[in-house]
Each structure stands twice: as structure tokens, then as C-alpha cells.
PDB file of C-alpha atoms and ligand atoms in Angstrom:
ATOM      1  CA  MET A   1      21.966  99.152 113.158  1.00 93.00           C
ATOM      2  CA  ILE A   2      18.727  97.282 113.678  1.00 97.00           C
ATOM      3  CA  THR A   3      15.211  98.500 114.765  1.00 98.00           C
ATOM      4  CA  ALA A   4      12.807  95.564 113.929  1.00 98.00           C
ATOM      5  CA  CYS A   5      12.785  92.621 113.487  1.00 98.00           C
ATOM      6  CA  ILE A   6       9.974  90.621 110.717  1.00 98.00           C
ATOM      7  CA  PHE A   7       9.027  86.883 110.779  1.00 98.00           C
ATOM      8  CA  ASP A   8       8.169  84.537 108.295  1.00 97.00           C
ATOM      9  CA  LEU A   9       5.413  82.830 110.296  1.00 96.00           C
ATOM     10  CA  ASP A  10       4.733  79.003 108.701  1.00 94.00           C
ATOM     11  CA  GLY A  11       7.891  77.361 109.782  1.00 92.00           C
ATOM     12  CA  VAL A  12       9.776  80.030 111.476  1.00 97.00           C
ATOM     13  CA  LEU A  13       7.621  80.467 114.512  1.00 98.00           C
ATOM     14  CA  VAL A  14       5.213  77.575 114.571  1.00 97.00           C
ATOM     15  CA  ASP A  15       5.065  74.062 112.506  1.00 91.00           C
ATOM     16  CA  SER A  16       2.100  75.059 110.234  1.00 92.00           C
ATOM     17  CA  ALA A  17       3.907  73.194 107.412  1.00 89.00           C
ATOM     18  CA  LYS A  18       2.573  69.237 109.051  1.00 91.00           C
ATOM     19  CA  TYR A  19      -1.063  70.489 108.873  1.00 95.00           C
ATOM     20  CA  HIS A  20      -0.686  72.593 105.280  1.00 95.00           C
ATOM     21  CA  TYR A  21       0.713  68.795 104.131  1.00 95.00           C
ATOM     22  CA  LEU A  22      -2.109  66.372 106.327  1.00 97.00           C
ATOM     23  CA  ALA A  23      -4.947  68.583 104.512  1.00 98.00           C
ATOM     24  CA  TRP A  24      -3.192  68.394 100.536  1.00 98.00           C
ATOM     25  CA  LYS A  25      -2.823  64.664 101.357  1.00 98.00           C
ATOM     26  CA  ALA A  26      -5.748  64.387 101.470  1.00 98.00           C
ATOM     27  CA  LEU A  27      -7.346  66.684  98.163  1.00 98.00           C
ATOM     28  CA  ALA A  28      -4.101  63.949  96.238  1.00 98.00           C
ATOM     29  CA  ASP A  29      -5.565  61.121  98.329  1.00 98.00           C
ATOM     30  CA  LYS A  30      -9.375  62.062  96.572  1.00 97.00           C
ATOM     31  CA  LEU A  31      -7.746  62.598  93.694  1.00 97.00           C
ATOM     32  CA  GLY A  32      -6.013  59.153  93.818  1.00 98.00           C
ATOM     33  CA  PHE A  33      -2.954  59.663  93.376  1.00 98.00           C
ATOM     34  CA  GLU A  34       0.193  59.570  96.661  1.00 97.00           C
ATOM     35  CA  PHE A  35       1.286  63.477  97.693  1.00 97.00           C
ATOM     36  CA  THR A  36       4.715  62.538 100.013  1.00 96.00           C
ATOM     37  CA  GLU A  37       6.227  64.705 102.038  1.00 91.00           C
ATOM     38  CA  LYS A  38       9.072  65.301  99.790  1.00 90.00           C
ATOM     39  CA  HIS A  39       6.000  66.902  97.196  1.00 94.00           C
ATOM     40  CA  ASN A  40       5.282  69.272 100.445  1.00 91.00           C
ATOM     41  CA  GLU A  41       8.906  71.053 100.624  1.00 85.00           C
ATOM     42  CA  ARG A  42       7.445  72.652  96.815  1.00 88.00           C
ATOM     43  CA  LEU A  43       4.990  73.932  98.573  1.00 90.00           C
ATOM     44  CA  LYS A  44       6.542  76.224 101.336  1.00 85.00           C
ATOM     45  CA  GLY A  45       6.321  79.929 101.495  1.00 83.00           C
ATOM     46  CA  VAL A  46       4.220  79.479  98.373  1.00 87.00           C
ATOM     47  CA  SER A  47       0.706  81.137  98.353  1.00 90.00           C
ATOM     48  CA  ARG A  48      -2.494  78.708  98.166  1.00 94.00           C
ATOM     49  CA  MET A  49      -3.357  79.264  94.475  1.00 94.00           C
ATOM     50  CA  LYS A  50       0.367  78.481  93.334  1.00 93.00           C
ATOM     51  CA  SER A  51       0.278  75.174  95.649  1.00 96.00           C
ATOM     52  CA  LEU A  52      -2.813  73.765  94.712  1.00 98.00           C
ATOM     53  CA  GLU A  53      -1.365  73.816  90.449  1.00 97.00           C
ATOM     54  CA  ILE A  54       1.900  72.057  91.771  1.00 97.00           C
ATOM     55  CA  LEU A  55      -0.163  69.071  93.726  1.00 98.00           C
ATOM     56  CA  LEU A  56      -2.260  68.871  90.645  1.00 98.00           C
ATOM     57  CA  GLU A  57       0.852  68.610  88.681  1.00 98.00           C
ATOM     58  CA  VAL A  58       2.538  66.316  90.648  1.00 97.00           C
ATOM     59  CA  GLY A  59      -1.016  64.492  90.309  1.00 98.00           C
ATOM     60  CA  GLY A  60      -0.684  64.811  86.095  1.00 98.00           C
ATOM     61  CA  ILE A  61      -3.889  66.351  87.005  1.00 97.00           C
ATOM     62  CA  THR A  62      -6.167  69.269  85.082  1.00 97.00           C
ATOM     63  CA  MET A  63      -8.604  71.430  86.651  1.00 98.00           C
ATOM     64  CA  THR A  64     -10.953  74.013  84.896  1.00 98.00           C
ATOM     65  CA  GLN A  65     -10.856  77.659  87.372  1.00 97.00           C
ATOM     66  CA  GLU A  66     -13.728  76.824  89.140  1.00 98.00           C
ATOM     67  CA  GLU A  67     -12.561  73.241  89.931  1.00 98.00           C
ATOM     68  CA  LYS A  68      -9.434  74.710  91.203  1.00 98.00           C
ATOM     69  CA  GLU A  69     -11.410  77.574  93.592  1.00 98.00           C
ATOM     70  CA  LYS A  70     -13.305  74.802  95.222  1.00 98.00           C
ATOM     71  CA  ALA A  71     -10.786  72.498  95.959  1.00 98.00           C
ATOM     72  CA  ALA A  72      -8.570  75.230  97.812  1.00 98.00           C
ATOM     73  CA  THR A  73     -11.285  76.324  99.432  1.00 98.00           C
ATOM     74  CA  GLU A  74     -12.120  72.115 100.380  1.00 98.00           C
ATOM     75  CA  LYS A  75      -8.490  72.450 101.761  1.00 98.00           C
ATOM     76  CA  ASN A  76      -8.634  75.169 103.532  1.00 98.00           C
ATOM     77  CA  GLU A  77     -11.696  74.506 105.716  1.00 98.00           C
ATOM     78  CA  LEU A  78      -9.983  71.136 106.614  1.00 98.00           C
ATOM     79  CA  TYR A  79      -6.540  72.883 106.661  1.00 98.00           C
ATOM     80  CA  ARG A  80      -8.472  75.392 109.164  1.00 98.00           C
ATOM     81  CA  SER A  81     -10.052  72.650 111.249  1.00 98.00           C
ATOM     82  CA  TYR A  82      -6.476  71.257 112.630  1.00 98.00           C
ATOM     83  CA  ILE A  83      -4.905  74.892 112.979  1.00 98.00           C
ATOM     84  CA  SER A  84      -7.873  75.809 115.252  1.00 98.00           C
ATOM     85  CA  LYS A  85      -7.112  73.939 117.788  1.00 97.00           C
ATOM     86  CA  MET A  86      -3.920  74.657 118.150  1.00 97.00           C
ATOM     87  CA  THR A  87      -2.312  75.158 121.540  1.00 97.00           C
ATOM     88  CA  PRO A  88       0.933  77.990 122.799  1.00 97.00           C
ATOM     89  CA  ASP A  89       2.628  74.622 123.296  1.00 97.00           C
ATOM     90  CA  GLU A  90       3.224  74.567 119.169  1.00 97.00           C
ATOM     91  CA  ILE A  91       5.082  77.605 118.731  1.00 98.00           C
ATOM     92  CA  LEU A  92       8.665  76.092 118.054  1.00 98.00           C
ATOM     93  CA  PRO A  93      11.672  76.013 120.250  1.00 98.00           C
ATOM     94  CA  GLY A  94      13.842  79.101 122.129  1.00 98.00           C
ATOM     95  CA  VAL A  95      11.441  80.857 119.682  1.00 98.00           C
ATOM     96  CA  GLU A  96       9.442  82.489 122.840  1.00 98.00           C
ATOM     97  CA  THR A  97      13.033  83.232 124.592  1.00 98.00           C
ATOM     98  CA  PHE A  98      14.155  85.305 121.167  1.00 98.00           C
ATOM     99  CA  LEU A  99      10.705  87.147 121.430  1.00 98.00           C
ATOM    100  CA  LYS A 100      11.045  88.091 125.054  1.00 98.00           C
ATOM    101  CA  GLU A 101      14.606  89.131 124.667  1.00 98.00           C
ATOM    102  CA  ILE A 102      14.163  91.613 121.647  1.00 98.00           C
ATOM    103  CA  LYS A 103      11.093  92.528 122.830  1.00 98.00           C
ATOM    104  CA  ALA A 104      12.348  93.944 126.427  1.00 98.00           C
ATOM    105  CA  LEU A 105      15.286  95.493 123.678  1.00 98.00           C
ATOM    106  CA  GLY A 106      12.950  98.323 122.581  1.00 98.00           C
ATOM    107  CA  ILE A 107      13.212  96.202 119.188  1.00 98.00           C
ATOM    108  CA  LYS A 108      10.143  96.669 117.595  1.00 98.00           C
ATOM    109  CA  THR A 109       8.073  93.336 115.761  1.00 98.00           C
ATOM    110  CA  SER A 110       6.019  92.097 112.452  1.00 98.00           C
ATOM    111  CA  ILE A 111       4.982  89.704 111.040  1.00 98.00           C
ATOM    112  CA  GLY A 112       5.387  88.889 107.556  1.00 98.00           C
ATOM    113  CA  SER A 113       3.723  85.543 106.272  1.00 96.00           C
ATOM    114  CA  ALA A 114       1.942  84.817 102.409  1.00 93.00           C
ATOM    115  CA  SER A 115      -0.929  82.697 104.978  1.00 94.00           C
ATOM    116  CA  LYS A 116      -4.175  84.352 104.931  1.00 95.00           C
ATOM    117  CA  ASN A 117      -4.837  82.040 107.864  1.00 97.00           C
ATOM    118  CA  THR A 118      -1.991  84.254 110.166  1.00 97.00           C
ATOM    119  CA  SER A 119      -4.907  85.549 112.825  1.00 97.00           C
ATOM    120  CA  LEU A 120      -6.274  82.578 113.248  1.00 98.00           C
ATOM    121  CA  ILE A 121      -2.941  80.825 114.577  1.00 98.00           C
ATOM    122  CA  MET A 122      -1.691  84.686 116.411  1.00 98.00           C
ATOM    123  CA  GLU A 123      -4.416  83.660 118.428  1.00 97.00           C
ATOM    124  CA  ARG A 124      -4.560  79.639 119.057  1.00 97.00           C
ATOM    125  CA  THR A 125      -1.002  80.026 119.718  1.00 98.00           C
ATOM    126  CA  GLY A 126      -1.031  83.215 121.980  1.00 98.00           C
ATOM    127  CA  LEU A 127       1.498  85.034 119.871  1.00 98.00           C
ATOM    128  CA  SER A 128       0.272  87.695 118.999  1.00 98.00           C
ATOM    129  CA  LYS A 129       0.811  89.436 122.410  1.00 97.00           C
ATOM    130  CA  TYR A 130       4.766  90.081 120.695  1.00 98.00           C
ATOM    131  CA  PHE A 131       4.167  91.471 117.790  1.00 98.00           C
ATOM    132  CA  ASP A 132       3.227  94.978 117.066  1.00 98.00           C
ATOM    133  CA  ALA A 133       2.382  94.823 114.085  1.00 98.00           C
ATOM    134  CA  VAL A 134       1.067  92.432 111.788  1.00 98.00           C
ATOM    135  CA  ALA A 135       1.667  91.956 108.083  1.00 98.00           C
ATOM    136  CA  ASP A 136      -0.103  88.658 105.853  1.00 97.00           C
ATOM    137  CA  GLY A 137      -1.904  87.637 103.193  1.00 95.00           C
ATOM    138  CA  THR A 138      -4.722  88.974 103.325  1.00 96.00           C
ATOM    139  CA  MET A 139      -3.415  92.446 102.320  1.00 96.00           C
ATOM    140  CA  VAL A 140      -0.894  92.248  99.718  1.00 96.00           C
ATOM    141  CA  THR A 141      -1.498  90.478  96.476  1.00 93.00           C
ATOM    142  CA  LYS A 142       2.504  89.792  94.768  1.00 93.00           C
ATOM    143  CA  ALA A 143       3.796  86.985  96.565  1.00 90.00           C
ATOM    144  CA  LYS A 144       7.282  85.933  98.420  1.00 92.00           C
ATOM    145  CA  PRO A 145       9.835  86.328  96.424  1.00 94.00           C
ATOM    146  CA  ASP A 146       8.023  89.794  95.945  1.00 96.00           C
ATOM    147  CA  PRO A 147       8.819  91.905  98.519  1.00 98.00           C
ATOM    148  CA  GLU A 148       5.764  93.531  98.282  1.00 98.00           C
ATOM    149  CA  VAL A 149       4.828  91.283 102.374  1.00 98.00           C
ATOM    150  CA  PHE A 150       8.204  92.877 104.018  1.00 98.00           C
ATOM    151  CA  LEU A 151       7.394  96.140 102.607  1.00 98.00           C
ATOM    152  CA  LYS A 152       4.058  96.635 104.268  1.00 98.00           C
ATOM    153  CA  GLY A 153       6.336  95.045 107.481  1.00 98.00           C
ATOM    154  CA  ALA A 154       8.453  97.764 107.567  1.00 98.00           C
ATOM    155  CA  GLU A 155       5.513 100.632 106.494  1.00 98.00           C
ATOM    156  CA  LEU A 156       3.111  99.520 109.641  1.00 98.00           C
ATOM    157  CA  LEU A 157       6.857  99.285 112.236  1.00 98.00           C
ATOM    158  CA  ASN A 158       7.164 103.302 110.325  1.00 98.00           C
ATOM    159  CA  THR A 159      10.830 101.733 110.187  1.00 98.00           C
ATOM    160  CA  ASP A 160      13.251 101.791 107.327  1.00 98.00           C
ATOM    161  CA  PRO A 161      13.726  98.872 105.719  1.00 98.00           C
ATOM    162  CA  LYS A 162      17.766  99.013 105.903  1.00 98.00           C
ATOM    163  CA  GLU A 163      17.202  98.482 109.279  1.00 98.00           C
ATOM    164  CA  CYS A 164      15.176  94.902 109.257  1.00 98.00           C
ATOM    165  CA  VAL A 165      15.967  91.470 109.692  1.00 98.00           C
ATOM    166  CA  VAL A 166      13.463  89.337 108.500  1.00 98.00           C
ATOM    167  CA  PHE A 167      13.594  85.683 109.567  1.00 98.00           C
ATOM    168  CA  GLU A 168      12.394  82.708 106.995  1.00 97.00           C
ATOM    169  CA  ASP A 169      12.693  79.182 106.374  1.00 94.00           C
ATOM    170  CA  ALA A 170      11.614  79.447 102.149  1.00 91.00           C
ATOM    171  CA  GLU A 171      14.470  80.153  99.822  1.00 91.00           C
ATOM    172  CA  ALA A 172      11.713  82.389  98.888  1.00 92.00           C
ATOM    173  CA  GLY A 173      11.438  84.352 101.399  1.00 95.00           C
ATOM    174  CA  VAL A 174      15.391  85.589 101.844  1.00 96.00           C
ATOM    175  CA  GLU A 175      14.922  86.525  98.071  1.00 96.00           C
ATOM    176  CA  ALA A 176      12.099  88.857  99.505  1.00 97.00           C
ATOM    177  CA  ALA A 177      14.044  89.896 102.361  1.00 98.00           C
ATOM    178  CA  HIS A 178      16.780  91.094 100.443  1.00 98.00           C
ATOM    179  CA  ASN A 179      14.550  92.479  97.646  1.00 98.00           C
ATOM    180  CA  ALA A 180      13.539  94.486 100.348  1.00 98.00           C
ATOM    181  CA  GLY A 181      16.526  95.958 100.919  1.00 98.00           C
ATOM    182  CA  MET A 182      16.895  93.917 104.093  1.00 98.00           C
ATOM    183  CA  ARG A 183      19.080  91.207 104.840  1.00 98.00           C
ATOM    184  CA  ALA A 184      17.876  87.483 106.441  1.00 98.00           C
ATOM    185  CA  VAL A 185      18.564  85.122 108.863  1.00 98.00           C
ATOM    186  CA  GLY A 186      17.816  81.342 107.138  1.00 97.00           C
ATOM    187  CA  ILE A 187      15.636  78.944 109.808  1.00 97.00           C
ATOM    188  CA  GLY A 188      17.031  75.739 108.498  1.00 94.00           C
ATOM    189  CA  SER A 189      19.704  74.039 106.634  1.00 92.00           C
ATOM    190  CA  THR A 190      22.407  75.885 104.621  1.00 93.00           C
ATOM    191  CA  SER A 191      21.671  74.367 101.469  1.00 90.00           C
ATOM    192  CA  THR A 192      18.451  75.862 100.538  1.00 87.00           C
ATOM    193  CA  LEU A 193      18.857  78.838 102.804  1.00 94.00           C
ATOM    194  CA  GLY A 194      22.580  79.305 101.388  1.00 94.00           C
ATOM    195  CA  LYS A 195      22.009  83.291 100.211  1.00 97.00           C
ATOM    196  CA  ALA A 196      20.648  84.610 103.764  1.00 97.00           C
ATOM    197  CA  GLU A 197      23.731  86.882 106.029  1.00 97.00           C
ATOM    198  CA  ILE A 198      23.000  84.064 108.668  1.00 97.00           C
ATOM    199  CA  VAL A 199      21.469  80.875 108.749  1.00 97.00           C
ATOM    200  CA  ILE A 200      20.933  78.729 111.688  1.00 97.00           C
ATOM    201  CA  PRO A 201      19.110  75.586 112.477  1.00 97.00           C
ATOM    202  CA  GLY A 202      16.443  76.950 114.935  1.00 97.00           C
ATOM    203  CA  PHE A 203      16.167  79.766 117.486  1.00 98.00           C
ATOM    204  CA  THR A 204      17.628  77.494 120.522  1.00 98.00           C
ATOM    205  CA  GLY A 205      20.645  79.437 121.977  1.00 96.00           C
ATOM    206  CA  PHE A 206      20.213  82.686 120.057  1.00 97.00           C
ATOM    207  CA  ASP A 207      20.601  86.110 120.900  1.00 97.00           C
ATOM    208  CA  PHE A 208      19.992  89.598 119.639  1.00 97.00           C
ATOM    209  CA  LYS A 209      23.799  90.008 120.549  1.00 96.00           C
ATOM    210  CA  THR A 210      25.024  86.906 118.350  1.00 96.00           C
ATOM    211  CA  LEU A 211      22.682  88.596 115.209  1.00 97.00           C
ATOM    212  CA  LYS A 212      23.862  91.471 115.802  1.00 95.00           C
ATOM    213  CA  ASP A 213      27.841  90.769 115.703  1.00 94.00           C
ATOM    214  CA  LYS A 214      27.340  88.645 112.892  1.00 92.00           C
ATOM    215  CA  ILE A 215      25.344  91.643 110.971  1.00 89.00           C
ATOM    216  CA  ASP A 216      25.114  94.955 112.498  1.00 79.00           C
TER     217      ASP A 216
HETATM  218  P1  B16 B 301      -2.713  79.917 103.207  1.00 66.36           P
HETATM  219  P2  B16 B 301       4.438  81.529 105.437  1.00 66.36           P
HETATM  220  C1  B16 B 301       2.407  80.512 103.689  1.00 66.36           C
HETATM  221  O1  B16 B 301       3.753  80.661 105.435  1.00 66.36           O
HETATM  222  C2  B16 B 301       2.692  78.707 103.912  1.00 66.36           C
HETATM  223  O2  B16 B 301       4.676  78.259 104.054  1.00 66.36           O
HETATM  224  C3  B16 B 301       2.760  78.062 102.801  1.00 66.36           C
HETATM  225  O3  B16 B 301       2.704  75.958 102.607  1.00 66.36           O
HETATM  226  C4  B16 B 301       1.316  78.324 102.438  1.00 66.36           C
HETATM  227  O4  B16 B 301       0.917  78.121 100.888  1.00 66.36           O
HETATM  228  C5  B16 B 301       1.056  79.891 102.801  1.00 66.36           C
HETATM  229  O5  B16 B 301       1.082  80.674 103.820  1.00 66.36           O
HETATM  230  C6  B16 B 301      -0.111  80.290 102.353  1.00 66.36           C
HETATM  231  O6  B16 B 301      -1.191  79.824 103.449  1.00 66.36           O
HETATM  232  O7  B16 B 301      -3.453  78.795 102.843  1.00 66.36           O
HETATM  233  O8  B16 B 301      -3.283  79.337 105.720  1.00 66.36           O
HETATM  234  O9  B16 B 301      -3.540  80.941 102.813  1.00 66.36           O
HETATM  235  O10 B16 B 301       5.312  80.639 105.272  1.00 66.36           O
HETATM  236  O11 B16 B 301       4.645  82.588 104.382  1.00 66.36           O
HETATM  237  O12 B16 B 301       4.169  81.954 106.614  1.00 66.36           O
HETATM  238 MG1   MG B 302       7.918  80.183 106.129  1.00 66.36          MG
END
């Protein structure tokens, strides 16, 4: 039985990855090396500090802890300046139709995101109204594939993890869902998300019946 759906934010409900990329790229430019969109793929679903470490590895640069914190803060300030201009038009195709459908069916909904900027994005895009709970990077200490953020979502919804389905665009997120005892729908390609129970390219044309038929 499925009674709750838990959604990752970046890459599932909105495309904020492009803003993360622009902000990380500005930092790499300043440090004097090239940071490509392909490199950026490695940062999806990964925490802010871990993302910085990957970026520094790409550039072959070492920093003290203090320098790392300064660089991450600088990146976040630029990133927030971009996302503070987001609009409801940036919700990914098919997402609102699916959210409206499951709300009408009485399915409970939570966010399960690593991002500490979740509330700003939800406010700017108008997504807040579709969610009963928000579990995000401000509430957890362990990054995906640890199940902490999804278990927090289930707890906030007062739901058994076995009745939750997670929607994720990152491999580590699919693993985190399984580690939480939940099933997962991968949003993207089977080449990276093959372990999910279902993989779809996006929400367009996807409905709750299809979900139930495939995994309930
Ligand atoms: P912030 P998700 C993740 O969000 C992003 O995919 C990842 O690229 C980012 O580094 C992480 O949030 C932390 O974000 O710097 O805003 O706290 O995919 O888990 O919704
Ligand atoms: Mg994501």
C-alpha cells in the first residue's frame, strides 16, 4: 500500500541544478580552472561541503578548513541571489498535475532534500501549498545514501516507511530510499537510476494509477 510520497527537490520538482552550476562555476573561474557541466553532474544530491571538495579535486586545489567555509558561503550567497528570483514557471513539467492528483486522493506528501535552501525555493515557486511536511538539509546531519532525511519525512507524516515512495534524480538518493525501507521512482535515465523500482524521464503523462500498477 502507498499512503505517502516523498520528493527530492533539486532535479525532481525544480531545476535548481543550473543555478548550483552557475554559482560553482563562478567560484572555479575565480580560482582559475575550468568547471564543466559534466563535472557538475557529480554534485547532484551531494551536500554543499562535499560538493566543494569535489570541485577542489577537479581543480587540483587544496584549502584550509577556514578557506573552505569562506568559499562555500560565497558560493551559497551567489546561489541564493539566483534562486531568490525563481518563479512558479520553473516547476518541472507535469509536477503540479501529479501533486494535485495525489493530494486529491488523500496521499500524504513530504519533501526529502539535502538542500538547506529548500524553504526559499518552495516559497518562490509556490510549491509549499502541495506539501504536508518538509524534511531538508537544515534538519539532518547524515547525507544520502544515509536514509535520515527520508525517515525524517516519514516521521513528520506519521507514516510507516514501508508505505512511502520516494522520487529521486540522484543515485545516492535511490539508495537512501532503499536504506529507509522505501520504494523509489527514479527521475532521469536508467543508466544511473537502474536500481529504482520505476524510472521515468519526468512527470509528464505519469499518474498515480501507473505508480500503483507498477509497484503496489
Ligand atoms: P544547498 P536535493 C541537493 O538537493 C542538490 O542536488 C545538491 O546539488 C546540493 O549540493 C545540495 O542539495 C545542498 O544544497 O547548498 O542548497 O544546501 O537534490 O537533495 O534536493
Ligand atoms: Mg536531487
